[in-house]
Amino acid sequence: DLTLAVAESLRASLERAGAAVRLSRDASPDFDQYSYRTMDSSERAAVANELPADMLLAVHFNWYKSPSYGGTEVWHRGDRADSARLAAVLQSHLVGLGLGDRGTRMGDYAVLRAAQMPAALLELGFLSRPRDAAFFADPQNIAIAAGLITEALLEYYR
């Protein structure tokens, strides 16, 4: 629910900035063509490749057995300079949430590997950490996160 709330807030923010946005999931009951429940990460990237999209962002939240882990991090593939730069710009803005800076990381995730455009996987916080979970329980903070991501994307394209 929080991931979807962030994605929808981000979509609205990006559309106000003039971007065309396509989500692989939304809250409407008739969103069958690209259903979150039936699409795996590779399929999400394939949809972006078919559009074609200028970039792919995968919005996530972390979880770990210890509540002491928290903060934001952004993953990229590592073999694409444009994705590494995208991740760095996103993380530089997401630290503004004040949840902790876990930096950028390289990972071989299917959604990143299959994307033919710059791609980043955002881990906005740890829902297993009470501070991060409480932060994102506030709709105002979801809008702040979406605004920071929008600012980062505008900077990336400048």
Coordinates of C-alpha atoms in Angstrom, one line a residue:
D1 CA 0.0 0.0 0.0
L2 CA 2.8 2.4 0.8
T3 CA 4.7 1.6 -2.4
L4 CA 1.5 2.3 -4.4
A5 CA 0.9 5.5 -2.5
V6 CA 4.4 6.7 -3.3
A7 CA 4.1 5.7 -7.0
E8 CA 0.8 7.5 -7.4
S9 CA 2.0 10.6 -5.7
L10 CA 5.2 10.5 -7.9
R11 CA 3.1 10.1 -11.0
A12 CA 1.1 13.2 -10.1
S13 CA 4.2 15.2 -9.3
L14 CA 5.9 14.1 -12.6
E15 CA 2.8 14.8 -14.7
R16 CA 2.6 18.4 -13.2
A17 CA 6.2 18.8 -14.3
G18 CA 5.2 17.7 -17.9
A19 CA 6.3 14.1 -17.9
A20 CA 4.3 11.2 -19.3
V21 CA 4.2 8.4 -16.7
R22 CA 3.1 4.8 -16.9
L23 CA 2.7 2.7 -13.8
S24 CA 2.9 -1.1 -13.9
R25 CA 0.3 -1.1 -11.1
D26 CA -2.4 1.2 -9.9
A27 CA -5.3 1.1 -7.5
S28 CA -8.1 0.8 -10.0
P29 CA -10.0 -2.5 -10.0
D30 CA -9.9 -2.8 -13.9
F31 CA -6.1 -2.4 -14.2
D32 CA -5.8 -5.9 -15.8
Q33 CA -3.4 -5.3 -18.7
Y34 CA -0.4 -4.8 -16.5
S35 CA -1.4 -6.4 -13.2
Y36 CA 1.1 -6.2 -10.4
R37 CA -0.1 -9.6 -9.2
T38 CA 0.7 -11.3 -12.4
M39 CA 3.8 -9.5 -13.6
D40 CA 7.3 -10.4 -12.4
S41 CA 10.2 -7.9 -12.5
S42 CA 11.4 -9.0 -16.0
E43 CA 7.9 -8.4 -17.4
R44 CA 7.8 -4.9 -15.9
A45 CA 11.1 -4.1 -17.7
A46 CA 9.7 -5.6 -20.9
V47 CA 6.6 -3.3 -20.7
A48 CA 9.0 -0.3 -20.3
N49 CA 11.1 -1.6 -23.2
E50 CA 8.0 -1.9 -25.4
L51 CA 6.6 1.6 -24.7
P52 CA 9.5 2.7 -25.2
A53 CA 10.3 4.5 -21.9
D54 CA 13.1 7.0 -21.2
M55 CA 13.8 5.4 -17.8
L56 CA 12.5 2.8 -15.5
L57 CA 12.1 3.4 -11.7
A58 CA 11.2 0.5 -9.4
V59 CA 9.8 1.9 -6.1
H60 CA 10.3 -0.4 -3.1
F61 CA 10.6 -0.5 0.7
N62 CA 13.1 -2.7 2.5
W63 CA 12.6 -5.1 5.4
Y64 CA 15.1 -6.8 7.7
K65 CA 14.8 -8.9 10.7
S66 CA 16.6 -6.3 12.9
P67 CA 14.7 -3.0 13.4
S68 CA 18.1 -1.2 13.7
Y69 CA 18.5 -1.1 9.9
G70 CA 17.0 1.9 8.2
G71 CA 17.5 4.6 5.6
T72 CA 17.3 5.0 1.8
E73 CA 19.3 3.4 -0.9
V74 CA 19.2 3.2 -4.7
W75 CA 20.3 0.2 -6.7
H76 CA 21.6 0.2 -10.3
R77 CA 23.1 -2.5 -12.5
G78 CA 26.6 -1.2 -12.5
D79 CA 27.5 -1.8 -16.1
R80 CA 25.5 1.2 -17.4
A81 CA 27.0 4.7 -16.6
D82 CA 23.6 6.3 -17.2
S83 CA 21.9 4.1 -14.6
A84 CA 24.8 4.7 -12.1
R85 CA 24.4 8.5 -12.6
L86 CA 20.6 8.2 -12.3
A87 CA 21.0 6.3 -9.0
A88 CA 23.5 8.8 -7.7
V89 CA 21.2 11.8 -8.4
L90 CA 18.2 10.0 -6.9
Q91 CA 20.1 9.1 -3.7
S92 CA 21.5 12.6 -3.4
H93 CA 17.9 13.9 -3.2
L94 CA 16.4 11.1 -1.1
V95 CA 18.8 11.8 1.7
G96 CA 16.6 14.8 2.2
L97 CA 14.1 12.5 3.8
G98 CA 16.4 12.4 6.9
L99 CA 16.1 8.6 7.3
G100 CA 19.7 7.8 6.7
D101 CA 21.9 7.5 3.7
R102 CA 22.7 3.9 2.7
G103 CA 24.1 5.1 -0.7
T104 CA 23.9 3.7 -4.1
R105 CA 24.5 0.0 -4.7
M106 CA 25.1 -2.3 -7.7
G107 CA 22.8 -5.3 -8.0
D108 CA 21.8 -7.8 -10.6
Y109 CA 18.1 -7.5 -10.2
A110 CA 15.9 -8.7 -13.0
V111 CA 14.1 -5.4 -13.4
L112 CA 17.4 -3.6 -13.8
R113 CA 19.0 -6.3 -15.9
A114 CA 16.2 -6.5 -18.4
A115 CA 15.7 -2.7 -18.8
Q116 CA 17.0 -1.3 -22.1
M117 CA 17.0 2.3 -20.7
P118 CA 18.5 3.9 -17.5
A119 CA 16.9 2.1 -14.6
A120 CA 17.1 2.4 -10.8
L121 CA 15.5 0.5 -7.9
L122 CA 14.6 2.8 -5.0
E123 CA 14.5 1.4 -1.5
L124 CA 12.9 4.3 0.3
G125 CA 13.2 3.0 3.9
F126 CA 12.9 -0.1 6.1
L127 CA 9.4 -0.9 7.1
S128 CA 10.9 -3.1 9.8
R129 CA 12.4 0.1 11.4
P130 CA 9.7 1.9 13.4
R131 CA 11.1 5.3 12.5
D132 CA 11.0 4.7 8.8
A133 CA 7.5 3.0 9.0
A134 CA 6.1 5.9 11.0
F135 CA 7.6 8.4 8.6
F136 CA 5.8 6.9 5.6
A137 CA 2.6 6.4 7.5
D138 CA 2.1 10.2 7.1
P139 CA 0.7 11.0 3.6
Q140 CA 2.5 14.4 3.8
N141 CA 5.8 12.5 3.9
I142 CA 4.8 10.4 0.9
A143 CA 4.3 13.6 -1.0
I144 CA 7.7 14.9 0.2
A145 CA 9.3 11.7 -1.1
A146 CA 7.6 12.0 -4.4
G147 CA 8.7 15.7 -4.7
L148 CA 12.3 14.8 -3.9
I149 CA 12.3 12.0 -6.6
T150 CA 10.7 14.5 -9.1
E151 CA 13.5 17.1 -8.3
A152 CA 16.1 14.4 -8.8
L153 CA 14.7 13.4 -12.2
L154 CA 14.5 17.0 -13.4
E155 CA 18.2 17.4 -12.4
Y156 CA 19.1 14.1 -14.1
Y157 CA 17.5 15.4 -17.4
R158 CA 19.2 18.8 -17.1

